[in-house]
Short mmCIF file of C-alpha atoms in Angstrom, two decimals:
data_model
loop_
_atom_site.label_atom_id
_atom_site.label_comp_id
_atom_site.label_asym_id
_atom_site.label_seq_id
_atom_site.Cartn_x
_atom_site.Cartn_y
_atom_site.Cartn_z
CA MET A 86 47.37 27.70 23.64
CA LYS A 87 45.20 27.12 20.73
CA THR A 88 42.39 24.45 21.26
CA PRO A 89 42.70 21.57 18.78
CA PHE A 90 39.81 21.39 16.30
CA HIS A 91 37.73 18.24 16.43
CA PRO A 92 36.83 17.00 12.91
CA TYR A 93 33.28 16.09 13.83
CA GLU A 94 32.40 19.45 15.56
CA PRO A 95 29.77 21.69 13.82
CA ASN A 96 31.33 23.13 10.65
CA GLY A 97 34.27 20.74 11.01
CA PRO A 98 35.92 19.12 7.83
CA ASN A 99 33.72 15.98 8.21
CA ASP A 100 30.49 17.79 9.13
CA GLU A 101 29.46 18.20 5.52
CA ALA A 102 29.26 14.42 4.98
CA ARG A 103 26.25 14.31 7.24
CA GLY A 104 24.33 16.61 4.87
CA PRO A 105 23.03 20.17 5.21
CA ARG A 106 21.36 21.35 8.30
CA LEU A 107 17.56 21.91 8.31
CA ARG A 108 18.08 25.71 8.62
CA GLN A 109 20.34 25.61 5.47
CA ILE A 110 17.60 23.98 3.31
CA PRO A 111 15.38 26.50 1.42
CA LEU A 112 11.64 26.16 2.05
CA ARG A 113 10.86 25.63 -1.64
CA VAL A 114 13.00 22.43 -1.41
CA ILE A 115 11.10 21.15 1.58
CA ILE A 116 7.58 21.66 0.09
CA PRO A 117 7.79 18.78 -2.48
CA ASN A 118 9.12 16.50 0.18
CA LEU A 119 6.26 17.47 2.47
CA ILE A 120 3.85 16.46 -0.16
CA THR A 121 5.53 13.16 -0.63
CA ILE A 122 5.37 12.55 3.18
CA LEU A 123 1.55 13.55 3.12
CA ALA A 124 1.11 10.89 0.27
CA ILE A 125 2.74 8.23 2.41
CA CYS A 126 0.51 9.25 5.38
CA ALA A 127 -2.56 9.00 3.08
CA GLY A 128 -1.58 5.49 1.85
CA LEU A 129 -0.91 4.13 5.31
CA THR A 130 -4.19 5.78 6.61
CA GLY A 131 -5.96 3.94 3.81
CA ILE A 132 -4.55 0.64 5.08
CA ARG A 133 -5.80 1.43 8.64
CA LEU A 134 -9.35 2.39 7.47
CA ALA A 135 -9.51 -0.86 5.55
CA PHE A 136 -8.82 -2.76 8.67
CA GLU A 137 -11.56 -0.78 10.46
CA ASN A 138 -14.02 -1.79 7.64
CA ARG A 139 -14.24 1.84 6.52
CA TYR A 140 -13.60 0.86 2.81
CA GLU A 141 -14.90 3.85 0.95
CA LEU A 142 -12.63 6.13 2.96
CA ALA A 143 -9.83 3.64 2.58
CA VAL A 144 -10.07 3.69 -1.16
CA ALA A 145 -10.42 7.49 -1.24
CA MET A 146 -7.22 7.81 0.82
CA VAL A 147 -5.35 5.45 -1.54
CA LEU A 148 -6.52 7.48 -4.47
CA LEU A 149 -5.58 10.71 -2.74
CA ALA A 150 -2.14 9.25 -2.06
CA ALA A 151 -1.83 8.46 -5.78
CA PHE A 152 -2.81 12.05 -6.69
CA LEU A 153 -0.25 13.54 -4.20
CA ASP A 154 2.46 11.24 -5.28
CA GLY A 155 1.76 12.34 -8.85
CA ILE A 156 2.07 16.05 -8.29
CA ASP A 157 5.09 16.18 -5.88
CA GLY A 158 7.50 15.78 -8.74
CA ARG A 159 5.77 18.46 -10.85
CA VAL A 160 5.70 20.80 -7.90
CA ALA A 161 9.52 20.17 -7.45
CA ARG A 162 10.13 21.07 -11.12
CA LEU A 163 7.86 24.04 -10.93
CA LEU A 164 9.79 25.41 -7.88
CA LYS A 165 13.11 24.36 -9.29
CA ALA A 166 13.55 22.24 -6.10
CA THR A 167 14.42 18.81 -7.38
CA SER A 168 16.99 16.89 -5.41
CA LYS A 169 18.45 13.37 -5.13
CA PHE A 170 16.93 13.16 -1.58
CA GLY A 171 13.43 13.95 -3.14
CA VAL A 172 13.82 11.30 -5.78
CA GLN A 173 14.66 8.65 -3.15
CA MET A 174 11.68 9.85 -0.94
CA ASP A 175 9.40 9.66 -4.03
CA SER A 176 10.50 5.96 -4.84
CA LEU A 177 9.82 4.88 -1.29
CA ALA A 178 6.41 6.56 -1.40
CA ASP A 179 5.60 4.92 -4.66
CA ILE A 180 6.13 1.43 -3.14
CA VAL A 181 3.86 2.15 -0.38
CA ASN A 182 1.16 3.96 -2.29
CA PHE A 183 1.01 2.01 -5.47
CA GLY A 184 2.04 -1.41 -4.22
CA VAL A 185 1.45 -2.07 -0.48
CA ALA A 186 -1.56 0.05 0.18
CA PRO A 187 -3.80 -1.08 -2.80
CA ALA A 188 -2.85 -4.71 -2.17
CA LEU A 189 -3.82 -4.62 1.46
CA VAL A 190 -7.11 -2.69 0.88
CA LEU A 191 -8.08 -5.17 -1.76
CA TYR A 192 -7.03 -8.13 0.49
CA VAL A 193 -9.15 -7.02 3.41
CA PHE A 194 -12.11 -6.08 1.20
CA VAL A 195 -12.40 -9.28 -0.80
CA LEU A 196 -9.28 -11.38 -1.33
CA ASP A 197 -9.28 -12.73 2.23
CA GLN A 198 -12.37 -14.64 1.09
CA ALA A 199 -10.14 -16.74 -1.09
CA ARG A 200 -7.73 -17.22 1.87
CA SER A 201 -4.13 -18.15 0.80
CA ILE A 202 -4.84 -17.69 -2.86
CA GLY A 203 -6.05 -14.09 -2.19
CA TRP A 204 -3.05 -13.50 -0.13
CA ILE A 205 -0.63 -14.83 -2.77
CA ALA A 206 -2.43 -12.59 -5.37
CA ALA A 207 -1.91 -9.52 -3.15
CA LEU A 208 1.83 -10.42 -2.62
CA ILE A 209 2.30 -10.85 -6.41
CA PHE A 210 0.79 -7.39 -7.11
CA ALA A 211 2.89 -5.65 -4.36
CA ILE A 212 6.07 -7.27 -5.57
CA ALA A 213 5.16 -6.50 -9.22
CA ALA A 214 4.67 -2.80 -8.30
CA GLY A 215 8.14 -2.76 -6.60
CA LEU A 216 9.79 -4.41 -9.67
CA ARG A 217 7.95 -2.00 -11.98
CA LEU A 218 9.20 1.06 -10.10
CA ALA A 219 12.77 -0.37 -9.85
CA ARG A 220 12.82 -0.87 -13.64
CA PHE A 221 11.56 2.65 -14.19
CA ASN A 222 14.20 4.21 -12.01
CA VAL A 223 16.92 2.23 -13.82
CA MET A 224 15.61 3.22 -17.31
CA SER A 225 15.20 6.81 -16.33
CA GLU A 226 18.86 7.06 -15.22
CA ARG A 227 20.28 5.87 -18.47
CA GLU A 228 22.44 8.44 -20.27
CA ASN A 229 21.39 7.33 -23.66
CA LYS A 230 17.52 7.10 -23.72
CA ALA A 231 15.52 5.75 -26.58
CA SER A 232 13.39 8.17 -28.51
CA TRP A 233 10.17 6.40 -27.63
CA GLN A 234 10.73 6.81 -23.83
CA SER A 235 9.13 10.29 -23.93
CA GLU A 236 6.10 8.92 -25.55
CA TYR A 237 5.47 5.40 -24.13
CA PHE A 238 5.86 3.55 -20.93
CA VAL A 239 7.12 -0.09 -20.78
CA GLY A 240 4.30 -1.82 -19.07
CA VAL A 241 1.46 -0.18 -17.20
CA PRO A 242 2.68 2.61 -14.83
CA ALA A 243 2.43 2.00 -11.12
CA PRO A 244 -0.10 4.80 -10.42
CA ALA A 245 -2.40 3.37 -13.13
CA GLY A 246 -1.82 -0.13 -11.71
CA ALA A 247 -3.01 0.98 -8.33
CA MET A 248 -6.17 2.42 -9.80
CA LEU A 249 -6.83 -0.66 -11.98
CA VAL A 250 -6.20 -3.26 -9.21
CA LEU A 251 -8.98 -1.82 -7.07
CA LEU A 252 -11.72 -2.60 -9.58
CA PRO A 253 -13.10 -5.41 -7.52
CA VAL A 254 -13.57 -2.86 -4.62
CA TYR A 255 -15.42 -0.49 -6.90
CA VAL A 256 -17.66 -3.27 -8.06
CA GLY A 257 -18.32 -4.22 -4.49
CA PHE A 258 -19.37 -0.73 -3.67
CA LEU A 259 -22.02 -1.01 -6.40
CA GLY A 260 -23.63 -3.93 -4.75
CA VAL A 261 -21.66 -7.09 -5.62
CA PRO A 262 -21.17 -8.84 -2.18
CA PRO A 263 -17.88 -10.45 -1.27
CA SER A 264 -17.94 -14.10 -1.75
CA THR A 265 -15.51 -17.01 -2.39
CA PRO A 266 -16.22 -17.04 -6.20
CA PHE A 267 -15.93 -13.20 -6.43
CA ALA A 268 -12.71 -13.37 -4.40
CA LEU A 269 -11.19 -16.07 -6.73
CA ILE A 270 -12.06 -13.99 -9.69
CA SER A 271 -10.58 -10.90 -8.08
CA SER A 272 -7.47 -12.83 -7.32
CA ALA A 273 -7.01 -13.77 -10.94
CA TYR A 274 -7.63 -10.12 -11.92
CA THR A 275 -5.11 -9.10 -9.42
CA VAL A 276 -2.49 -11.25 -10.86
CA LEU A 277 -3.40 -10.05 -14.42
CA ILE A 278 -2.73 -6.44 -13.43
CA ALA A 279 0.55 -7.43 -11.75
CA PHE A 280 1.56 -9.05 -15.00
CA LEU A 281 0.66 -5.81 -16.93
CA LEU A 282 2.92 -3.91 -14.49
CA VAL A 283 6.05 -5.91 -15.26
CA SER A 284 5.25 -6.71 -18.94
CA ARG A 285 6.83 -5.00 -22.01
CA VAL A 286 3.46 -3.90 -23.27
CA PRO A 287 3.92 -0.37 -24.69
CA VAL A 288 1.63 2.08 -22.97
CA TRP A 289 1.02 5.56 -24.32
CA SER A 290 2.25 8.11 -21.79
CA GLY A 291 0.82 11.39 -23.26
CA LYS A 292 4.11 13.27 -22.64
CA SER A 293 5.39 13.60 -26.00
CA GLU A 294 5.49 16.77 -28.16
CA GLY A 295 2.97 15.21 -30.58
CA SER A 296 0.37 14.76 -27.90
CA ARG A 297 -0.43 18.46 -27.56
CA ILE A 298 -3.92 19.57 -27.98
CA ARG A 299 -4.90 21.66 -30.98
CA ARG A 300 -6.17 25.13 -30.17
CA ASP A 301 -9.57 24.49 -31.56
CA LEU A 302 -9.99 21.44 -29.33
CA VAL A 303 -8.92 23.03 -25.96
CA LEU A 304 -12.37 24.23 -25.00
CA PRO A 305 -14.08 20.86 -25.88
CA VAL A 306 -11.42 18.99 -23.99
CA MET A 307 -11.85 21.30 -20.98
CA LEU A 308 -15.64 20.54 -21.16
CA VAL A 309 -15.07 16.90 -21.24
CA VAL A 310 -12.77 17.19 -18.15
CA VAL A 311 -15.48 19.16 -16.27
CA ILE A 312 -18.10 16.54 -17.21
CA TYR A 313 -15.74 13.79 -16.02
CA VAL A 314 -15.04 15.42 -12.71
CA ALA A 315 -18.68 16.18 -12.19
CA THR A 316 -19.64 12.54 -12.74
CA LEU A 317 -16.90 11.33 -10.55
CA MET A 318 -18.21 13.51 -7.76
CA SER A 319 -21.85 12.31 -8.27
CA PHE A 320 -21.30 8.81 -9.37
CA THR A 321 -17.86 7.97 -7.97
CA TRP A 322 -17.68 4.18 -8.18
CA GLU A 323 -19.64 3.88 -11.52
CA THR A 324 -17.20 6.42 -13.06
CA MET A 325 -14.18 4.57 -11.62
CA VAL A 326 -15.49 1.42 -13.18
CA VAL A 327 -15.95 3.00 -16.52
CA THR A 328 -12.52 4.55 -16.25
CA VAL A 329 -10.85 1.15 -15.60
CA ALA A 330 -12.63 -0.39 -18.43
CA LEU A 331 -11.73 2.39 -20.93
CA TYR A 332 -8.12 2.23 -19.65
CA LEU A 333 -7.79 -1.52 -20.19
CA ALA A 334 -9.63 -1.35 -23.61
CA SER A 335 -6.98 1.36 -24.74
CA LEU A 336 -4.04 -0.84 -24.10
CA PRO A 337 -4.34 -2.84 -27.45
CA PHE A 338 -4.63 0.39 -29.34
CA GLY A 339 -1.36 1.82 -27.79
CA ALA A 340 0.48 -1.37 -28.51
CA ARG A 341 -0.79 -1.30 -32.08
CA ALA A 342 0.32 2.38 -32.50
CA TRP A 343 3.69 1.46 -31.24
CA TYR A 344 4.14 -1.43 -33.62
CA ARG A 345 3.15 0.75 -36.53
CA LYS A 346 5.48 3.45 -35.61
CA TYR A 347 8.55 1.55 -34.41
CA GLY A 348 8.05 -1.93 -35.86
CA GLY A 349 8.82 -3.99 -32.92
CA TRP A 350 8.31 -4.65 -29.25
CA PRO A 351 9.77 -2.16 -26.73
CA SER A 352 13.02 -3.30 -25.06
CA THR A 353 14.43 -2.31 -21.74
CA ASP A 354 17.79 -2.76 -23.35
CA THR A 355 20.55 -4.13 -21.24
CA ALA A 356 20.41 -1.46 -18.50
CA VAL A 357 18.19 -3.40 -16.19
CA GLU A 358 20.16 -6.66 -16.59
CA ASN A 359 23.49 -4.81 -16.06
CA GLN A 360 22.01 -3.16 -12.92
CA PHE A 361 21.11 -6.61 -11.57
CA ALA A 362 24.50 -7.97 -12.44
CA GLY A 363 26.38 -5.18 -10.66
CA GLU A 364 24.28 -4.90 -7.43
CA GLY A 365 26.40 -7.14 -5.38
CA GLU A 366 29.84 -6.45 -6.76
CA ASP A 367 30.39 -3.06 -4.93
CA GLU A 368 29.86 -4.73 -1.64
CA HIS A 369 33.03 -6.97 -1.78
#
């Protein structure tokens, strides 16, 4: 007599709904996800080091997490290993590395001197980073994308926001002691960066076809990059302060270039609003 086939046994008709087995996933697909996991580990380790008062290592880990989080997608495209699972993992890593980790490191270093005001500022930044990432995901999934989306971001991108918000920590490493006045100023600065994350300020992305470097400028640009890396290694916190200052100073020029080219303010269209309106409808 033939044994009845159970639908939930291995290779049964319902087994595919649980996803592929580990041995069925190619190694090239796993590598980008491993980089994402390492980025999450770096961000969480940065939080731990901050609570242990090892602030320089904490900031280094947060910046490392930002770097790893920035290359995992490129590695996935290079290996032709993009997947929906990887996209979801990357989104979760972004919230930890660009929202939670910088906010907590900043709070432990200086914002706690402002007590509740500092904590509120840290919360605002972490929530703003989450909102920024959610808006980016919704806009990137639109079928009809605006022509400017390959050239500009709407608002400061989350990785840049994580770098910018840590400016009070860089300044502290240069000799400014944490104090209540400094904490209050840092709290206001943190809220400002949070606002830039969720704002509609057009920020040049450098991804467009027109942003390619001319051949005669390749070697000078490479030399500038080498000099920047050398100064970053030798004068780390001074270089980071200058980098933040130059980035913030470039924002008005990017907005002006946008206005001249497109004659208006960038709009998120109705995609985000429609996503909000439909979030709860599928559950009923």
